[in-house]
mmCIF file of C-alpha atoms in Angstrom:
data_model
loop_
_atom_site.group_PDB
_atom_site.id
_atom_site.type_symbol
_atom_site.label_atom_id
_atom_site.label_comp_id
_atom_site.label_asym_id
_atom_site.label_seq_id
_atom_site.Cartn_x
_atom_site.Cartn_y
_atom_site.Cartn_z
ATOM 1 C CA MET E 1 -10.323 70.066 0.973
ATOM 2 C CA GLN E 2 -8.048 72.080 -1.925
ATOM 3 C CA GLN E 3 -7.743 68.101 -3.414
ATOM 4 C CA LYS E 4 -11.437 68.062 -3.481
ATOM 5 C CA ILE E 5 -12.047 70.978 -4.652
ATOM 6 C CA ASN E 6 -9.153 70.986 -7.452
ATOM 7 C CA TRP E 7 -11.413 67.638 -8.620
ATOM 8 C CA ILE E 8 -14.724 69.344 -8.993
ATOM 9 C CA GLU E 9 -13.315 72.343 -10.577
ATOM 10 C CA ASN E 10 -11.807 70.877 -13.080
ATOM 11 C CA LEU E 11 -15.440 67.808 -13.862
ATOM 12 C CA ARG E 12 -17.255 71.228 -13.529
ATOM 13 C CA ALA E 13 -14.595 72.588 -16.445
ATOM 14 C CA ILE E 14 -15.254 69.086 -18.457
ATOM 15 C CA ALA E 15 -18.880 68.852 -18.066
ATOM 16 C CA CYS E 16 -19.601 72.294 -19.070
ATOM 17 C CA LEU E 17 -17.117 71.531 -22.836
ATOM 18 C CA MET E 18 -19.571 68.255 -22.859
ATOM 19 C CA VAL E 19 -22.499 70.475 -23.516
ATOM 20 C CA ILE E 20 -21.251 72.638 -25.720
ATOM 21 C CA ILE E 21 -20.465 69.326 -27.296
ATOM 22 C CA ILE E 22 -23.793 67.845 -27.292
ATOM 23 C CA HIS E 23 -25.653 71.298 -28.755
ATOM 24 C CA THR E 24 -22.772 71.137 -31.455
ATOM 25 C CA THR E 25 -23.405 67.301 -33.094
ATOM 26 C CA THR E 26 -27.631 67.609 -31.956
ATOM 27 C CA TRP E 27 -27.906 68.854 -35.896
ATOM 28 C CA TYR E 28 -26.048 66.019 -37.450
ATOM 29 C CA LEU E 29 -27.733 62.838 -35.142
ATOM 30 C CA THR E 30 -31.284 64.220 -36.019
ATOM 31 C CA ASN E 31 -30.137 64.473 -40.624
ATOM 32 C CA ALA E 32 -28.585 61.785 -40.889
ATOM 33 C CA ASP E 33 -31.128 61.213 -43.760
ATOM 34 C CA ARG E 34 -28.952 64.603 -44.918
ATOM 35 C CA VAL E 35 -24.863 63.642 -43.777
ATOM 36 C CA SER E 36 -22.923 60.553 -44.529
ATOM 37 C CA PRO E 37 -22.391 57.957 -42.643
ATOM 38 C CA LEU E 38 -18.918 58.566 -41.686
ATOM 39 C CA ASN E 39 -19.810 62.275 -40.754
ATOM 40 C CA TRP E 40 -23.056 60.794 -38.507
ATOM 41 C CA THR E 41 -20.925 58.430 -36.484
ATOM 42 C CA ILE E 42 -18.055 60.505 -35.586
ATOM 43 C CA ALA E 43 -21.282 62.995 -34.433
ATOM 44 C CA ASN E 44 -22.907 60.167 -32.279
ATOM 45 C CA ILE E 45 -19.722 59.466 -31.078
ATOM 46 C CA LEU E 46 -18.923 62.490 -29.939
ATOM 47 C CA ASP E 47 -22.382 62.553 -28.104
ATOM 48 C CA SER E 48 -22.027 59.167 -26.753
ATOM 49 C CA ALA E 49 -18.936 60.561 -24.793
ATOM 50 C CA SER E 50 -20.565 63.947 -23.572
ATOM 51 C CA ARG E 51 -24.153 62.039 -22.069
ATOM 52 C CA VAL E 52 -22.708 62.465 -18.992
ATOM 53 C CA CYS E 53 -22.295 66.227 -18.232
ATOM 54 C CA VAL E 54 -25.294 66.827 -17.085
ATOM 55 C CA PRO E 55 -25.391 64.486 -14.344
ATOM 56 C CA VAL E 56 -22.025 64.997 -13.102
ATOM 57 C CA PHE E 57 -23.208 68.469 -12.647
ATOM 58 C CA PHE E 58 -26.703 67.138 -10.154
ATOM 59 C CA MET E 59 -23.574 64.912 -8.496
ATOM 60 C CA ILE E 60 -21.214 68.010 -7.785
ATOM 61 C CA SER E 61 -24.567 70.063 -6.810
ATOM 62 C CA GLY E 62 -25.041 66.711 -4.446
ATOM 63 C CA TYR E 63 -21.530 66.386 -3.005
ATOM 64 C CA LEU E 64 -21.213 70.226 -2.460
ATOM 65 C CA PHE E 65 -25.262 70.058 -0.687
ATOM 66 C CA PHE E 66 -25.805 67.134 0.353
ATOM 67 C CA GLY E 67 -23.150 66.926 3.474
ATOM 68 C CA GLU E 68 -22.560 68.965 6.286
ATOM 69 C CA ARG E 69 -23.682 72.226 5.048
ATOM 70 C CA SER E 70 -27.226 72.626 2.870
ATOM 71 C CA ALA E 71 -28.425 75.462 0.102
ATOM 72 C CA GLN E 72 -29.090 78.743 1.855
ATOM 73 C CA GLY E 73 -30.910 81.641 0.724
ATOM 74 C CA ARG E 74 -28.069 83.154 -0.676
ATOM 75 C CA HIS E 75 -27.888 79.900 -3.213
ATOM 76 C CA PHE E 76 -31.674 80.019 -3.680
ATOM 77 C CA LEU E 77 -31.269 83.815 -4.586
ATOM 78 C CA ARG E 78 -29.019 83.299 -6.251
ATOM 79 C CA ILE E 79 -30.821 80.079 -9.082
ATOM 80 C CA GLY E 80 -33.736 82.663 -8.873
ATOM 81 C CA LEU E 81 -31.848 85.012 -10.165
ATOM 82 C CA CYS E 82 -30.390 82.787 -12.525
ATOM 83 C CA LEU E 83 -33.588 81.647 -13.515
ATOM 84 C CA LEU E 84 -34.774 85.604 -14.159
ATOM 85 C CA PHE E 85 -31.694 86.481 -15.870
ATOM 86 C CA TYR E 86 -30.724 83.989 -18.649
ATOM 87 C CA SER E 87 -34.778 83.740 -19.716
ATOM 88 C CA THR E 88 -34.881 87.419 -19.843
ATOM 89 C CA VAL E 89 -31.567 86.804 -22.188
ATOM 90 C CA ALA E 90 -33.292 84.604 -23.884
ATOM 91 C CA LEU E 91 -36.039 86.234 -24.662
ATOM 92 C CA LEU E 92 -34.974 89.495 -26.272
ATOM 93 C CA TYR E 93 -32.897 86.522 -28.590
ATOM 94 C CA ILE E 94 -36.382 85.298 -29.447
ATOM 95 C CA TRP E 95 -37.957 88.636 -29.877
ATOM 96 C CA LEU E 96 -34.446 90.134 -32.308
ATOM 97 C CA PHE E 97 -33.660 87.038 -33.752
ATOM 98 C CA THR E 98 -36.360 84.627 -34.590
ATOM 99 C CA PRO E 99 -39.830 84.421 -35.216
ATOM 100 C CA ILE E 100 -41.243 82.545 -32.537
ATOM 101 C CA ASN E 101 -43.973 84.428 -30.658
ATOM 102 C CA VAL E 102 -42.412 85.695 -27.829
ATOM 103 C CA GLY E 103 -45.940 86.343 -25.889
ATOM 104 C CA ARG E 104 -46.563 82.165 -25.613
ATOM 105 C CA THR E 105 -43.705 81.779 -25.226
ATOM 106 C CA PHE E 106 -43.528 83.683 -21.985
ATOM 107 C CA ILE E 107 -47.235 82.897 -20.793
ATOM 108 C CA GLN E 108 -45.088 79.918 -20.543
ATOM 109 C CA LEU E 109 -42.357 80.293 -18.493
ATOM 110 C CA LEU E 110 -42.723 78.352 -15.447
ATOM 111 C CA GLN E 111 -44.005 75.348 -17.507
ATOM 112 C CA LYS E 112 -41.691 75.392 -20.233
ATOM 113 C CA PRO E 113 -37.935 76.606 -20.458
ATOM 114 C CA VAL E 114 -37.615 79.763 -22.580
ATOM 115 C CA PHE E 115 -34.452 77.991 -24.090
ATOM 116 C CA TYR E 116 -34.050 73.942 -24.398
ATOM 117 C CA HIS E 117 -30.952 74.439 -22.175
ATOM 118 C CA LEU E 118 -32.416 76.314 -19.239
ATOM 119 C CA TRP E 119 -34.518 73.576 -18.263
ATOM 120 C CA PHE E 120 -31.733 72.555 -16.279
ATOM 121 C CA PHE E 121 -32.077 75.861 -13.775
ATOM 122 C CA PHE E 122 -35.309 73.949 -12.659
ATOM 123 C CA ALA E 123 -34.360 71.205 -12.029
ATOM 124 C CA ILE E 124 -31.230 71.573 -9.849
ATOM 125 C CA ILE E 125 -33.969 74.366 -7.463
ATOM 126 C CA VAL E 126 -35.048 70.075 -6.594
ATOM 127 C CA ILE E 127 -31.098 69.679 -5.127
ATOM 128 C CA TYR E 128 -31.209 72.678 -3.242
ATOM 129 C CA LEU E 129 -34.649 72.306 -1.874
ATOM 130 C CA LEU E 130 -33.985 68.769 -0.789
ATOM 131 C CA SER E 131 -30.315 69.843 1.056
ATOM 132 C CA PRO E 132 -31.227 70.392 4.146
ATOM 133 C CA LEU E 133 -33.105 67.628 4.545
ATOM 134 C CA ILE E 134 -30.477 64.871 3.236
ATOM 135 C CA THR E 135 -27.107 63.676 4.820
ATOM 136 C CA VAL E 136 -25.117 61.094 3.321
ATOM 137 C CA LYS E 137 -23.678 58.310 5.178
ATOM 138 C CA ARG E 138 -20.637 57.756 4.868
ATOM 139 C CA VAL E 139 -20.688 53.947 2.384
ATOM 140 C CA GLY E 140 -17.892 51.363 1.084
ATOM 141 C CA MET E 141 -17.788 50.445 -2.634
ATOM 142 C CA LYS E 142 -19.156 46.898 -1.056
ATOM 143 C CA THR E 143 -22.475 48.414 0.281
ATOM 144 C CA LEU E 144 -23.097 50.875 -3.189
ATOM 145 C CA LEU E 145 -22.120 48.506 -6.032
ATOM 146 C CA PRO E 146 -25.302 46.311 -5.573
ATOM 147 C CA LEU E 147 -27.168 49.912 -4.576
ATOM 148 C CA LEU E 148 -25.768 50.925 -8.698
ATOM 149 C CA LEU E 149 -26.527 47.270 -10.257
ATOM 150 C CA ILE E 150 -30.456 48.057 -9.077
ATOM 151 C CA PHE E 151 -31.290 51.812 -9.298
ATOM 152 C CA GLY E 152 -29.468 52.087 -12.691
ATOM 153 C CA VAL E 153 -30.364 48.813 -14.140
ATOM 154 C CA ILE E 154 -32.450 46.387 -13.096
ATOM 155 C CA ALA E 155 -34.881 48.953 -12.107
ATOM 156 C CA ASN E 156 -34.343 51.494 -14.367
ATOM 157 C CA PRO E 157 -37.879 52.017 -16.511
ATOM 158 C CA ASN E 158 -35.498 53.495 -18.922
ATOM 159 C CA THR E 159 -33.366 49.968 -19.429
ATOM 160 C CA VAL E 160 -34.288 48.286 -22.810
ATOM 161 C CA ALA E 161 -36.789 45.466 -22.094
ATOM 162 C CA GLN E 162 -35.348 41.964 -21.980
ATOM 163 C CA SER E 163 -37.655 39.153 -21.813
ATOM 164 C CA VAL E 164 -37.671 34.986 -23.043
ATOM 165 C CA GLN E 165 -40.503 33.470 -24.233
ATOM 166 C CA GLY E 166 -42.821 36.735 -22.989
ATOM 167 C CA PHE E 167 -41.646 36.770 -19.791
ATOM 168 C CA GLN E 168 -40.390 39.592 -18.717
ATOM 169 C CA TRP E 169 -37.204 40.038 -16.603
ATOM 170 C CA LEU E 170 -35.775 43.628 -17.240
ATOM 171 C CA PRO E 171 -36.288 46.057 -16.045
ATOM 172 C CA VAL E 172 -37.861 45.596 -12.653
ATOM 173 C CA ASN E 173 -40.422 46.859 -11.244
ATOM 174 C CA LEU E 174 -40.098 48.891 -8.198
ATOM 175 C CA PHE E 175 -42.558 51.729 -9.350
ATOM 176 C CA ILE E 176 -39.211 54.855 -10.246
ATOM 177 C CA SER E 177 -40.780 56.609 -12.369
ATOM 178 C CA GLY E 178 -39.614 60.537 -13.669
ATOM 179 C CA ASP E 179 -36.051 61.340 -14.081
ATOM 180 C CA THR E 180 -36.180 63.450 -11.181
ATOM 181 C CA PHE E 181 -35.395 60.294 -9.380
ATOM 182 C CA TYR E 182 -32.280 59.474 -10.920
ATOM 183 C CA TYR E 183 -31.664 63.418 -10.470
ATOM 184 C CA VAL E 184 -31.799 62.992 -6.625
ATOM 185 C CA LEU E 185 -29.690 60.099 -6.857
ATOM 186 C CA TYR E 186 -26.923 61.331 -8.838
ATOM 187 C CA GLY E 187 -26.951 64.250 -6.204
ATOM 188 C CA LEU E 188 -26.387 61.236 -3.718
ATOM 189 C CA LEU E 189 -24.134 59.384 -5.482
ATOM 190 C CA GLY E 190 -22.105 62.489 -5.812
ATOM 191 C CA ARG E 191 -21.510 63.018 -2.600
ATOM 192 C CA ALA E 192 -21.345 59.340 -1.478
ATOM 193 C CA ILE E 193 -18.313 58.714 -4.087
ATOM 194 C CA GLY E 194 -16.952 61.426 -3.037
ATOM 195 C CA VAL E 195 -16.265 61.195 0.264
ATOM 196 C CA MET E 196 -15.474 57.526 -0.296
ATOM 197 C CA GLU E 197 -11.807 56.204 0.064
ATOM 198 C CA THR E 198 -11.050 55.655 -3.257
ATOM 199 C CA ARG E 199 -7.183 55.616 -3.225
ATOM 200 C CA THR E 200 -6.818 51.742 -4.182
ATOM 201 C CA PRO E 201 -5.034 51.168 -6.432
ATOM 202 C CA GLY E 202 -6.658 50.800 -9.925
ATOM 203 C CA ALA E 203 -9.771 52.961 -9.313
ATOM 204 C CA GLY E 204 -8.880 55.101 -11.601
ATOM 205 C CA LEU E 205 -8.169 52.530 -14.343
ATOM 206 C CA ALA E 206 -11.125 51.040 -13.868
ATOM 207 C CA GLY E 207 -13.520 53.557 -14.354
ATOM 208 C CA ALA E 208 -11.933 54.854 -17.265
ATOM 209 C CA VAL E 209 -12.159 51.361 -18.598
ATOM 210 C CA VAL E 210 -15.903 51.319 -17.211
ATOM 211 C CA PHE E 211 -16.398 54.653 -19.505
ATOM 212 C CA ALA E 212 -14.607 53.487 -22.590
ATOM 213 C CA VAL E 213 -16.917 50.223 -22.622
ATOM 214 C CA CYS E 214 -20.550 52.519 -21.110
ATOM 215 C CA VAL E 215 -19.693 55.354 -24.135
ATOM 216 C CA ILE E 216 -19.056 52.396 -27.170
ATOM 217 C CA ALA E 217 -22.288 50.499 -25.784
ATOM 218 C CA ILE E 218 -24.152 54.237 -26.658
ATOM 219 C CA VAL E 219 -22.451 54.703 -30.078
ATOM 220 C CA CYS E 220 -23.677 50.873 -31.339
ATOM 221 C CA GLY E 221 -27.266 51.235 -29.449
ATOM 222 C CA THR E 222 -27.587 54.474 -31.291
ATOM 223 C CA ARG E 223 -26.617 53.501 -34.401
ATOM 224 C CA GLN E 224 -28.584 50.299 -34.673
ATOM 225 C CA GLU E 225 -31.521 52.058 -33.126
ATOM 226 C CA LEU E 226 -30.955 54.088 -36.261
ATOM 227 C CA ILE E 227 -31.518 50.963 -39.008
ATOM 228 C CA SER E 228 -34.242 49.296 -37.046
ATOM 229 C CA ARG E 229 -36.448 52.730 -37.689
ATOM 230 C CA GLY E 230 -34.499 54.250 -39.882
ATOM 231 C CA ASP E 231 -34.478 57.333 -38.118
ATOM 232 C CA PHE E 232 -32.662 59.289 -34.846
ATOM 233 C CA ALA E 233 -33.975 57.268 -31.731
ATOM 234 C CA ASP E 234 -32.451 59.080 -28.160
ATOM 235 C CA THR E 235 -32.908 56.190 -26.042
ATOM 236 C CA TYR E 236 -29.319 55.236 -25.096
ATOM 237 C CA TYR E 237 -28.902 58.354 -24.653
ATOM 238 C CA LEU E 238 -31.459 59.485 -21.849
ATOM 239 C CA TYR E 239 -29.820 60.851 -18.557
ATOM 240 C CA ALA E 240 -31.249 58.553 -16.568
ATOM 241 C CA GLY E 241 -30.580 55.682 -18.807
ATOM 242 C CA PRO E 242 -28.229 52.821 -17.856
ATOM 243 C CA LEU E 243 -25.457 53.942 -19.733
ATOM 244 C CA VAL E 244 -25.335 57.211 -19.237
ATOM 245 C CA PHE E 245 -25.765 56.494 -15.302
ATOM 246 C CA ILE E 246 -23.284 54.190 -15.470
ATOM 247 C CA GLY E 247 -19.596 56.258 -17.554
ATOM 248 C CA ALA E 248 -21.988 59.464 -15.472
ATOM 249 C CA ILE E 249 -20.049 57.277 -12.204
ATOM 250 C CA SER E 250 -17.585 56.155 -13.457
ATOM 251 C CA LEU E 251 -16.238 59.784 -15.120
ATOM 252 C CA LEU E 252 -16.592 60.826 -10.958
ATOM 253 C CA LEU E 253 -14.034 58.346 -10.099
ATOM 254 C CA ILE E 254 -11.570 59.374 -12.632
ATOM 255 C CA ALA E 255 -11.898 63.050 -11.662
ATOM 256 C CA LYS E 256 -11.080 62.045 -7.889
ATOM 257 C CA CYS E 257 -8.303 59.894 -8.577
ATOM 258 C CA TRP E 258 -6.703 61.212 -10.765
ATOM 259 C CA MET E 259 -7.651 65.098 -11.787
ATOM 260 C CA ASN E 260 -7.036 66.742 -8.025
ATOM 261 C CA SER E 261 -3.733 67.379 -6.899
ATOM 262 C CA ARG E 262 -4.199 70.171 -9.117
ATOM 263 C CA MET E 263 -5.977 71.775 -12.324
ATOM 264 C CA LEU E 264 -5.825 70.910 -15.295
ATOM 265 C CA PRO E 265 -4.533 73.102 -18.019
ATOM 266 C CA GLY E 266 -6.741 75.541 -19.800
ATOM 267 C CA LEU E 267 -10.032 74.483 -17.184
ATOM 268 C CA THR E 268 -9.913 77.063 -14.407
ATOM 269 C CA LEU E 269 -10.890 80.425 -16.609
ATOM 270 C CA ILE E 270 -13.857 77.269 -18.233
ATOM 271 C CA SER E 271 -14.538 76.347 -14.156
ATOM 272 C CA ARG E 272 -14.638 79.961 -13.321
ATOM 273 C CA HIS E 273 -17.282 80.752 -16.240
ATOM 274 C CA SER E 274 -18.594 77.752 -16.107
ATOM 275 C CA LEU E 275 -22.094 79.371 -15.457
ATOM 276 C CA GLY E 276 -21.974 81.925 -17.925
ATOM 277 C CA ILE E 277 -20.604 79.538 -20.792
ATOM 278 C CA TYR E 278 -23.747 77.000 -20.076
ATOM 279 C CA GLY E 279 -26.126 80.647 -20.117
ATOM 280 C CA PHE E 280 -25.425 81.649 -23.013
ATOM 281 C CA HIS E 281 -23.495 79.108 -25.723
ATOM 282 C CA ALA E 282 -26.537 77.815 -26.379
ATOM 283 C CA LEU E 283 -27.695 80.680 -27.986
ATOM 284 C CA PHE E 284 -24.452 81.458 -30.141
ATOM 285 C CA ILE E 285 -24.931 77.254 -32.099
ATOM 286 C CA HIS E 286 -29.109 78.513 -32.399
ATOM 287 C CA PHE E 287 -27.517 81.927 -33.992
ATOM 288 C CA LEU E 288 -24.936 79.581 -36.210
ATOM 289 C CA ARG E 289 -26.877 77.360 -37.390
ATOM 290 C CA THR E 290 -30.125 79.292 -38.648
ATOM 291 C CA HIS E 291 -28.225 82.605 -39.693
ATOM 292 C CA ARG E 292 -25.279 79.959 -42.423
ATOM 293 C CA LEU E 293 -22.791 80.692 -40.705
ATOM 294 C CA ASP E 294 -21.703 77.157 -40.027
ATOM 295 C CA PHE E 295 -20.006 75.146 -42.591
ATOM 296 C CA ARG E 296 -23.395 71.822 -42.693
ATOM 297 C CA HIS E 297 -21.212 70.589 -46.171
ATOM 298 C CA LEU E 298 -18.178 70.453 -44.591
ATOM 299 C CA PRO E 299 -19.047 69.040 -41.174
ATOM 300 C CA LEU E 300 -15.364 68.631 -40.378
ATOM 301 C CA LEU E 301 -14.854 72.230 -40.125
ATOM 302 C CA ASP E 302 -18.326 72.878 -38.466
ATOM 303 C CA MET E 303 -18.030 71.138 -35.632
ATOM 304 C CA PRO E 304 -14.911 72.232 -34.546
ATOM 305 C CA TRP E 305 -15.756 75.664 -35.485
ATOM 306 C CA VAL E 306 -19.148 75.990 -34.457
ATOM 307 C CA PHE E 307 -17.704 74.542 -30.818
ATOM 308 C CA ALA E 308 -15.427 77.281 -31.109
ATOM 309 C CA ALA E 309 -17.855 80.216 -31.861
ATOM 310 C CA ALA E 310 -20.095 78.985 -28.889
ATOM 311 C CA LEU E 311 -17.202 78.025 -25.925
ATOM 312 C CA GLY E 312 -15.495 81.836 -26.883
ATOM 313 C CA GLY E 313 -18.585 84.351 -27.534
ATOM 314 C CA SER E 314 -20.078 82.880 -24.198
ATOM 315 C CA LEU E 315 -17.217 82.706 -23.208
ATOM 316 C CA LEU E 316 -15.786 86.725 -23.677
ATOM 317 C CA LEU E 317 -19.997 88.176 -22.835
ATOM 318 C CA SER E 318 -19.565 85.681 -18.868
ATOM 319 C CA VAL E 319 -15.787 87.183 -18.605
ATOM 320 C CA GLY E 320 -17.879 91.008 -19.399
ATOM 321 C CA LEU E 321 -20.752 90.164 -16.928
ATOM 322 C CA ARG E 322 -18.422 89.125 -13.956
ATOM 323 C CA ARG E 323 -17.520 92.261 -14.584
ATOM 324 C CA LEU E 324 -20.400 94.144 -13.903
ATOM 325 C CA ASP E 325 -21.465 91.544 -12.001
ATOM 326 C CA THR E 326 -19.530 91.655 -9.006
ATOM 327 C CA ARG E 327 -21.603 89.749 -6.344
ATOM 328 C CA ARG E 328 -21.421 86.786 -8.759
ATOM 329 C CA LEU E 329 -25.303 86.511 -8.250
ATOM 330 C CA VAL E 330 -25.811 85.322 -12.064
ATOM 331 C CA SER E 331 -22.019 84.590 -13.471
#
């Protein structure tokens, strides 16, 4: 059990860092006309390599709650309090530091997250609600691979349409719609792969190769979209897209094969405070970007600075919050 905990904790910390990378690079990706092709490409590579972060969080939750145990009342209380607490913090931030109408934002609280990153708290509730009904069976990779191919690529509505002389052969319409289907599927796969026998020689290496191929494909596809459209498009960035889908599963396999013996240096602290870091980091990035405290004219300095400032600031707030929140309700 300790080994399973170790790879889960390592993976949680890595996913947390990836979230900050995504939000750090967003400005460059969406302002391609204001940055050099080289700096846009660097941001594209960093973002493409980090797109798997949100699917990884769903897979971790599925691993924990789609097995012998399910989400209990305390888990629902915690996620509800987290949504309330971090939404309140975001509302305070909006009121103090932005021209956004706080009243209108509050009225839409149950329909639209107060701040963009808080959508995850709404989505993860679905995993919690379904957990009492789901217990994932143990399956082998031979059983799982066809399912991954069908749901991840062949019938994935986010697969870029492929046709020959008007006959569309991809994706096949199995009436799959909505990202929530894939969020639940990530949870199912997190549990299935988490309990699967993966000590086969070369499994971790195979996962690493597939992950690298997916990242390269996302990078190249996003660049091609920029060239053809003249502007950024998130076609290959979608969390439920085929490349992100395969890449996330590959990263889970890498973690289970290569990160299960011990906690990797530096990741223990990040994992312990991942909830607080996630809740606070976006506010730091927004403040830096909107108050001219970044260095957008020096992108190779700016990206590390914004990343470090957001991580450091949110980590400090999380440490302070845990001292007050002794029951770990929101930290």
